[in-house]
XYZ file of C-alpha atoms in Angstrom:
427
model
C 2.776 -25.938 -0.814
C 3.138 -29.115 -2.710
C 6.202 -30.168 -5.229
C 6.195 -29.696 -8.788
C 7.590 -30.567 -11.697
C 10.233 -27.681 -12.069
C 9.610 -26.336 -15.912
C 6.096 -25.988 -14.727
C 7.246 -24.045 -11.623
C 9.039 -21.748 -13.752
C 5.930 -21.298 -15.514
C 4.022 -20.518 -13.159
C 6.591 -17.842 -11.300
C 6.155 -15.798 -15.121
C 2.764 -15.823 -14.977
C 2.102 -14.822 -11.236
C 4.934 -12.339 -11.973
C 2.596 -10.559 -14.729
C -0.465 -10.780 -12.682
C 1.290 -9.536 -9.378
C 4.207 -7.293 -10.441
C 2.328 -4.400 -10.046
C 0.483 -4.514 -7.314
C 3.799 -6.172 -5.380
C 6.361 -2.989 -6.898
C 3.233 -0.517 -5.934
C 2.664 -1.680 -2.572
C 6.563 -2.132 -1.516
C 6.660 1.652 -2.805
C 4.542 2.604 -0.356
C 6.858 1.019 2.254
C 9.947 2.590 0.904
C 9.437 5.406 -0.925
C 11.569 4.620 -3.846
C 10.283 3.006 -6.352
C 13.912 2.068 -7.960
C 14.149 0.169 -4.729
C 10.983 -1.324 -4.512
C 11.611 -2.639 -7.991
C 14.816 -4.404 -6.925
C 13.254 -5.968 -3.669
C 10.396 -7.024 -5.924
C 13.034 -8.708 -8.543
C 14.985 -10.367 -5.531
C 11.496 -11.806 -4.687
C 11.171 -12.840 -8.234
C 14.820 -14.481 -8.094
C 14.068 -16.472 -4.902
C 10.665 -17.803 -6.408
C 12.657 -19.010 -9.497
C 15.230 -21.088 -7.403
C 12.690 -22.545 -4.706
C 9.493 -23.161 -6.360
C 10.740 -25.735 -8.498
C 11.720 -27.956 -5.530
C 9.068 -26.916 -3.135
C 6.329 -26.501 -5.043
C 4.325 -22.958 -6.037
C 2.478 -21.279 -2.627
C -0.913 -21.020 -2.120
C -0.667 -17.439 -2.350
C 2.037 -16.641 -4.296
C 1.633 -12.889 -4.435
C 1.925 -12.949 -0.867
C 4.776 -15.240 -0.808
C 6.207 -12.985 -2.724
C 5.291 -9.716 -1.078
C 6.532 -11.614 2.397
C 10.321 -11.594 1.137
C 10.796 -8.727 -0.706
C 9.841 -6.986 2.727
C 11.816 -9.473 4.582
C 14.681 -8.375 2.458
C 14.090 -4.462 2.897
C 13.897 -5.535 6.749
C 17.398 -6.757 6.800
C 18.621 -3.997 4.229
C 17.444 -1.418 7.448
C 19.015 -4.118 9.551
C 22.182 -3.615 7.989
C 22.062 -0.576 7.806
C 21.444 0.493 11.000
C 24.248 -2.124 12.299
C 26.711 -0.148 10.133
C 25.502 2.952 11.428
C 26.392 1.763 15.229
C 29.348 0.334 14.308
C 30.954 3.894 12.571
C 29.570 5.401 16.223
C 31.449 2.870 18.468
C 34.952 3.603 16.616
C 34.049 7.425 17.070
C 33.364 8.305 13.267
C 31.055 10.958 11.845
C 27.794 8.511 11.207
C 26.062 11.794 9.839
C 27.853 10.424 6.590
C 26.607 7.643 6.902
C 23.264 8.947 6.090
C 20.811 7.583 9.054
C 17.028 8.491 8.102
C 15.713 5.437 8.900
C 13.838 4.484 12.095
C 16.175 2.277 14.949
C 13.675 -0.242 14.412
C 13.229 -1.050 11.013
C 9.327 -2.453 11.427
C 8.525 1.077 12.654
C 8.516 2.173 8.496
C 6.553 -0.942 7.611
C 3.120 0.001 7.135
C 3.842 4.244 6.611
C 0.017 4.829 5.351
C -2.444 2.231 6.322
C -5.344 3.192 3.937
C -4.102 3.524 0.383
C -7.029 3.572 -2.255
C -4.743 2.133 -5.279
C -1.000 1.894 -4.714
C -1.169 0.705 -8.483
C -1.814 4.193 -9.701
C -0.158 5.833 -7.437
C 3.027 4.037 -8.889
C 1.850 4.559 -12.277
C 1.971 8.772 -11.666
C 5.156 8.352 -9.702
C 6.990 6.797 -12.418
C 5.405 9.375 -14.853
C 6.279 12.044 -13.137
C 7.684 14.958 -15.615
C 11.624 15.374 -14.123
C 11.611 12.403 -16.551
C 12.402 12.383 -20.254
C 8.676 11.042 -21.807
C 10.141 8.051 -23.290
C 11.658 7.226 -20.126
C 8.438 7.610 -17.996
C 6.148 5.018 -20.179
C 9.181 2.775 -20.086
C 10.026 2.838 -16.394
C 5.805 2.371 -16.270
C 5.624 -0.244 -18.556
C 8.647 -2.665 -16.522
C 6.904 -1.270 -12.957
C 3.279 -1.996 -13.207
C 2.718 -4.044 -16.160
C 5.553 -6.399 -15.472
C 6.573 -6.469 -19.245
C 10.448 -7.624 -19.514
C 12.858 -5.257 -20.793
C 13.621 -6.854 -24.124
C 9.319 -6.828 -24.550
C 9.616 -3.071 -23.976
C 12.830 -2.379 -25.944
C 10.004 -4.041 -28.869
C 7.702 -1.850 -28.151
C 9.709 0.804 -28.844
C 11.872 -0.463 -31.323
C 15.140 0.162 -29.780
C 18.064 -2.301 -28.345
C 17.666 -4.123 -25.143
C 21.107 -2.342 -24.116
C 19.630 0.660 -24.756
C 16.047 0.476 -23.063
C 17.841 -1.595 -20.043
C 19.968 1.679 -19.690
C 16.983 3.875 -19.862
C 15.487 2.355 -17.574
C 17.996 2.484 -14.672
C 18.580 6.236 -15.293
C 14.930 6.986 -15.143
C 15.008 4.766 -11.859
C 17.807 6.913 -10.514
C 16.778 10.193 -11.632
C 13.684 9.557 -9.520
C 15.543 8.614 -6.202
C 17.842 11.655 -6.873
C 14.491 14.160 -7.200
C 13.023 12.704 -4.428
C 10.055 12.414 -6.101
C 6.690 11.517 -3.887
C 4.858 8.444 -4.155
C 1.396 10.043 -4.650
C -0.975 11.241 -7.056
C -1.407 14.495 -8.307
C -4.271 17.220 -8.466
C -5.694 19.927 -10.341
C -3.161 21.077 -13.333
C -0.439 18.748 -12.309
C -2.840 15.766 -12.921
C -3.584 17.578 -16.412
C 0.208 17.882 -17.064
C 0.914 13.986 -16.530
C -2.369 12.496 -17.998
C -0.910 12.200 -21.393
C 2.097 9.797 -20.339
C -0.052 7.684 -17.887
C -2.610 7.390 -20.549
C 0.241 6.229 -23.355
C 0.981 3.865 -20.478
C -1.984 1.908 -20.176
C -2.687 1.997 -23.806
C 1.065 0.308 -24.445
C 0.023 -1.990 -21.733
C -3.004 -2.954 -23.056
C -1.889 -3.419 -26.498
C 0.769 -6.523 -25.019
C -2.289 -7.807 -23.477
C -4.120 -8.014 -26.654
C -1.587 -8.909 -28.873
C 1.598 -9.925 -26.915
C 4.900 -9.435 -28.553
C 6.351 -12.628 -27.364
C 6.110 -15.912 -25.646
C 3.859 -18.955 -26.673
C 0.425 -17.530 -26.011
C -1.266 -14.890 -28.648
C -2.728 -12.747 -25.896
C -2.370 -12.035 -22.110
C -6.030 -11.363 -21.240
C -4.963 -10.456 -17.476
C -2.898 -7.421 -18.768
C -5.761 -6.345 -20.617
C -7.961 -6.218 -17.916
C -5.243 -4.344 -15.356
C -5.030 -1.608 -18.083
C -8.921 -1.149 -18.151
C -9.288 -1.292 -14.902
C -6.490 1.596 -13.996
C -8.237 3.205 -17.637
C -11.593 3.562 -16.030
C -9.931 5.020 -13.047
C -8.335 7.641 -15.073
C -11.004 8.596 -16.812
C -12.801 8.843 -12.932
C -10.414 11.208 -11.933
C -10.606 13.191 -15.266
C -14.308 13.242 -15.832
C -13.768 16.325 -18.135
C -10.823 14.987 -20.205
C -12.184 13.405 -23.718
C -9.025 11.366 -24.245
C -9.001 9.329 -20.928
C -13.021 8.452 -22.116
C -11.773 7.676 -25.969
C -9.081 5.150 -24.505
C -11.800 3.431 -21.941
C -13.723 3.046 -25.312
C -10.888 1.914 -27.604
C -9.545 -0.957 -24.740
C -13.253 -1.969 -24.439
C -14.061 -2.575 -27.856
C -10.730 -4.615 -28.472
C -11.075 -6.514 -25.423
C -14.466 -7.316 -26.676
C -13.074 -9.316 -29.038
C -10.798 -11.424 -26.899
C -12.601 -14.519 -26.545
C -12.952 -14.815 -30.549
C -9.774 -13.844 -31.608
C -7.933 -16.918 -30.279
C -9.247 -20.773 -31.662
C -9.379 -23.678 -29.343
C -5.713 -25.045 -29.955
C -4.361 -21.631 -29.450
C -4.305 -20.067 -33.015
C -5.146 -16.869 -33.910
C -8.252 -15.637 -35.523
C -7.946 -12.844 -37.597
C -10.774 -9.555 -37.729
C -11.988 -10.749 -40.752
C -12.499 -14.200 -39.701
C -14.187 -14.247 -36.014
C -17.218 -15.473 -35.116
C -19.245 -11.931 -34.242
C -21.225 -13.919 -31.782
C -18.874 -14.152 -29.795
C -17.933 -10.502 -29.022
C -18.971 -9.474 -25.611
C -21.854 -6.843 -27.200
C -22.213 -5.458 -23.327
C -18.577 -4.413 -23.142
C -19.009 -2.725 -26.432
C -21.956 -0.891 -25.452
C -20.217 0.296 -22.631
C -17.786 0.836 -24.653
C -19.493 2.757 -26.990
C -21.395 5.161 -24.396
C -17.492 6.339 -23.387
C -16.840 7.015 -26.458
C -20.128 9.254 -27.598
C -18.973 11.202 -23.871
C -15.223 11.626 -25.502
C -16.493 12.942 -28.906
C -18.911 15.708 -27.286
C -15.806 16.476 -25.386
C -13.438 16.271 -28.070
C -13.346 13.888 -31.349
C -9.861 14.731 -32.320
C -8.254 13.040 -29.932
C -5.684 10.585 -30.629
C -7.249 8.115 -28.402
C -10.897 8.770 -29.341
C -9.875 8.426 -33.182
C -8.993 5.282 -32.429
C -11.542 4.242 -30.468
C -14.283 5.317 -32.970
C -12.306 3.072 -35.267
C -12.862 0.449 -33.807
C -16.513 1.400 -33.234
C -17.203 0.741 -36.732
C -16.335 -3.195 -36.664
C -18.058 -2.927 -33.699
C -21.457 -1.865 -35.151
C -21.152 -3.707 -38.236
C -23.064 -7.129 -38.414
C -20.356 -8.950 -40.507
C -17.027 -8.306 -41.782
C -18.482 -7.297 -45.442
C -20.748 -4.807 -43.529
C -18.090 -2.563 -42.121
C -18.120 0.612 -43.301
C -13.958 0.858 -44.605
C -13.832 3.930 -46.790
C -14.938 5.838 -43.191
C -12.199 3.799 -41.471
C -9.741 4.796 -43.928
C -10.699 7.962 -43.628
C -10.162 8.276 -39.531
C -6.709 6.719 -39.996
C -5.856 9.623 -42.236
C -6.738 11.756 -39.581
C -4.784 9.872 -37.429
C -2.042 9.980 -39.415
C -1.757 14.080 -39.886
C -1.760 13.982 -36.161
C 0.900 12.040 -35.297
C 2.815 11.525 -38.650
C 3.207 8.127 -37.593
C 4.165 5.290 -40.105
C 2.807 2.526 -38.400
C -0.415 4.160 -38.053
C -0.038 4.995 -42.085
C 0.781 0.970 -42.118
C -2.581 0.581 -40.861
C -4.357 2.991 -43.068
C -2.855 1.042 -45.937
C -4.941 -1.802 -44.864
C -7.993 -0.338 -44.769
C -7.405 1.467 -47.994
C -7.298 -1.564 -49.350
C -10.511 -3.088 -48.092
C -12.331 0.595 -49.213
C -10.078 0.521 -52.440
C -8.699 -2.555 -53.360
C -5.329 -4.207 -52.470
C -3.289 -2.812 -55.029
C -3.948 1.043 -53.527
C -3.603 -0.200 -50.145
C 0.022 -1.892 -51.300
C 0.675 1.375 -53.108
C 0.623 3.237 -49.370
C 2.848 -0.029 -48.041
C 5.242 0.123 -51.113
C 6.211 3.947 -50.140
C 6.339 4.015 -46.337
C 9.209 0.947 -47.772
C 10.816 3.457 -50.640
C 10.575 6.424 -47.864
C 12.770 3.423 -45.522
C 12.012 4.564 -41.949
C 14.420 3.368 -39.407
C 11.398 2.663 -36.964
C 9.842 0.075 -39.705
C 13.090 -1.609 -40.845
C 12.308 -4.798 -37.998
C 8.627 -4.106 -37.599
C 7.400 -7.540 -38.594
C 4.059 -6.081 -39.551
C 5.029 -4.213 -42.209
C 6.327 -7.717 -44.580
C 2.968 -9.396 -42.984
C 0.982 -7.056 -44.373
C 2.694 -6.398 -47.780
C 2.153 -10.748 -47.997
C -1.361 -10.301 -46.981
C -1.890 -8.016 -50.223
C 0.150 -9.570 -52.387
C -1.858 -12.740 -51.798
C -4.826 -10.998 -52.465
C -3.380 -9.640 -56.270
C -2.351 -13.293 -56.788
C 1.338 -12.805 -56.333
C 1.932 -15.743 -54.568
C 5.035 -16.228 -54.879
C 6.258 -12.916 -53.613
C 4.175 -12.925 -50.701
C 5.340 -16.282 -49.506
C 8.806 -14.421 -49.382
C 6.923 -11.583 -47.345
C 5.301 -13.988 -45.247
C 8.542 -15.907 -44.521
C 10.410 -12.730 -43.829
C 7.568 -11.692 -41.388
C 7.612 -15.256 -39.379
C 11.426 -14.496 -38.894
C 10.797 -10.947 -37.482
C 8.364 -12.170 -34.703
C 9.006 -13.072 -31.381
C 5.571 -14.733 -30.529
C 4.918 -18.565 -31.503
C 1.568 -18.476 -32.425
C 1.708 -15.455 -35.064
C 4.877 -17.191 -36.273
C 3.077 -20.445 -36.552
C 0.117 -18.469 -38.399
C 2.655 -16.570 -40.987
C 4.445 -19.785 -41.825
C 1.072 -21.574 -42.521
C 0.449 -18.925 -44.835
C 3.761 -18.781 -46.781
C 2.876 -22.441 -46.961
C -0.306 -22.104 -48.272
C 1.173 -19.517 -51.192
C 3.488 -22.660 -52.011
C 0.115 -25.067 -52.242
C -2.136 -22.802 -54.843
């Protein structure tokens, strides 16, 4: 390995951390069978990278650098251990209290199951296994295998960091205490835990395509980790129309990707992209899952969604989209789950199938009807701006737009709501 300058070390330890946090925490779960543990070895990993990359320069293969002493420090955890053990048995003490399940030799529990077809998902049903509270198991999830901090995750749900960093360590502890198997389920247990896997992978996915903080607008890695473990799911679930409407829904946005984002970094609205530039084979593919969902069922949460985004998909241009259907599926979606942020985004396209002064009608009330969830969700200003701009009411939505640029925790979406409060000021 070769030095580096120290701020781009520490760079470079976040982003191998999101690219091999889950496969590191998965694998080091099959070693120890608990994954609360394996998540500790994998941050004391994490913690050594931070203090010697800087001066030594970033590995060759850093998810094997980092694999190599997380295991070294389970090794002399056992080490310990059994030390302790030997000593309580010398000075003629019960070491039955001492709790001694672990193998004299602690490279014996190394390598327990030598061919593992995806440790990834096996971690992924582990941590959503039902002894936990739901919340708790896409949480737990989220931190384990898609490496998301806890204050990105305490975001996601709107909630304190306190309070998700607390969650978190019960639902860590609650799964040691159960004894809960590092495995995945069959038959109706699979059925029973599909639902909170699935909310998994779409939560991850979402941070991939739109991350909720840092300098960069998207994490296209995460994005691909959740389709990948999404097409897996629906493998295992032929028969199950939601895991088949979220293939389609992740396919379709990721489809987008490489337009979304402008050369210096910038984000590039819906409305604004360059259709060219949409991978059209991904949304065929895409687009087949999603015809399999609806014949299985098109009232799925996930295959609403998806057949949402189907029609920007199919249309040629942004004035070609067919809105008054898309409004129409979000008020579906929205007698389903009773959701405001999903009646936050039906006020948008109400607006394109209506006009902005109906869609800021729908924004104004979810404000009047003041939902806790929506108090710091900086979408809700950004899009009340958005319309306002549109009416002509520049200087209130310059005022929105400001207020939304101080709610947001990622650079370039500040950057882009600033520019706009700006450009009320300007006109």
């Amino acid at each position: 390995m070769s030095p580096a300058d120290p701020a781009a070390a520490v760079r470079r330890v976040e982003a191998v951390w999101r690219i091999e946090a889950a496969r590191l925490i998965a694998g080091l779960a099959r070693t120890v069978r608990d994954v609360g543990l394996a998540e500790d070895l994998a941050q004391d990993a994490l913690v050594a990278a931070l203090e010697q990359w800087p001066e030594s320069g970033v590995p060759d293969n850093p998810g094997a650098w980092l694999t190599a002493v997380a295991r070294r420090r389970w090794v002399d955890g056992v080490r310990r251990q059994v030390t302790y053990e030997r000593k309580l048995e010398e000075i003629g003490r019960d070491a039955s209290a001492a709790n001694p399940t672990l193998s004299e030799d602690p490279m014996s529990d190394i390598e327990i199951e030598p061919h593992v077809s995806d440790d990834v998902l096996r971690l992924m049903f582990t941590a959503c296994h039902p002894v936990l509270p739901a919340e708790a198991r896409v949480a737990l999830t989220l931190r384990m295998v898609g490496g998301l901090t806890t204050e990105e995750i305490a975001r996601a749900f709107l909630v304190t960091t306190p309070t998700m960093a607390a969650r978190i360590t019960r639902a860590k502890k609650t799964l040691a205490d159960a004894g809960v198997p590092f495995e995945v389920p069959i038959g109706d247990e699979l059925v029973g835990r599909l639902a909170a896997v699935l909310e998994v992978v779409y939560l991850m996915f979402n941070e991939g395509y739109t991350a909720s903080s840092g300098a960069t607008w998207t994490r296209p890695v995460l994005c691909e980790e959740a389709m990948r473990l999404g097409r897996m799911l629906a493998a295992l679930s032929p028969g199950a129309a939601e895991t088949h409407g979220l293939v389609a829904l992740m396919e379709i946005q990721a489809s987008r990707l490489r337009a979304r984002v402008a050369r210096d970094g910038s984000p590039i609205t819906l409305l604004d992209q360059d259709r060219s530039r949409w991978d059209h084979t991904l949304i065929a593919h895409a687009l087949a899952a999603l015809a399999r969902a609806e014949t299985l069922d098109p009232h799925g949460l996930y295959v609403l969604q998806a057949a949402i985004a189907a029609c920007h998909a199919r249309a040629g241009s942004a004035e070609a989209t067919d809105w008054v259907r898309i409004a129409s599926l979000y008020g579906e979606l929205v007698e389903a789950t009773e959701s405001p942020i999903v009646e936050l985004n039906r006020a948008v396209a109400v607006s394109m199938a209506d006009g902005p002064l109906a869609g800021l009608a729908v924004v104004d009330d979810l404000i009047a009807d003041d939902v806790p969830a929506l108090r710091n969700y900086h979408f809700v200003p950004a899009v009340r701006g958005d319309l306002l701009h549109k009416l002509g009411r520049l200087p209130e939505a310059r005022v929105e737009f400001e207020r939304a640029a101080g709610m947001t925790a990622n650079e370039q979406e500040r950057d882009l709501l600033l520019a706009r409060a700006a450009d009320c000021s300007l006109q």
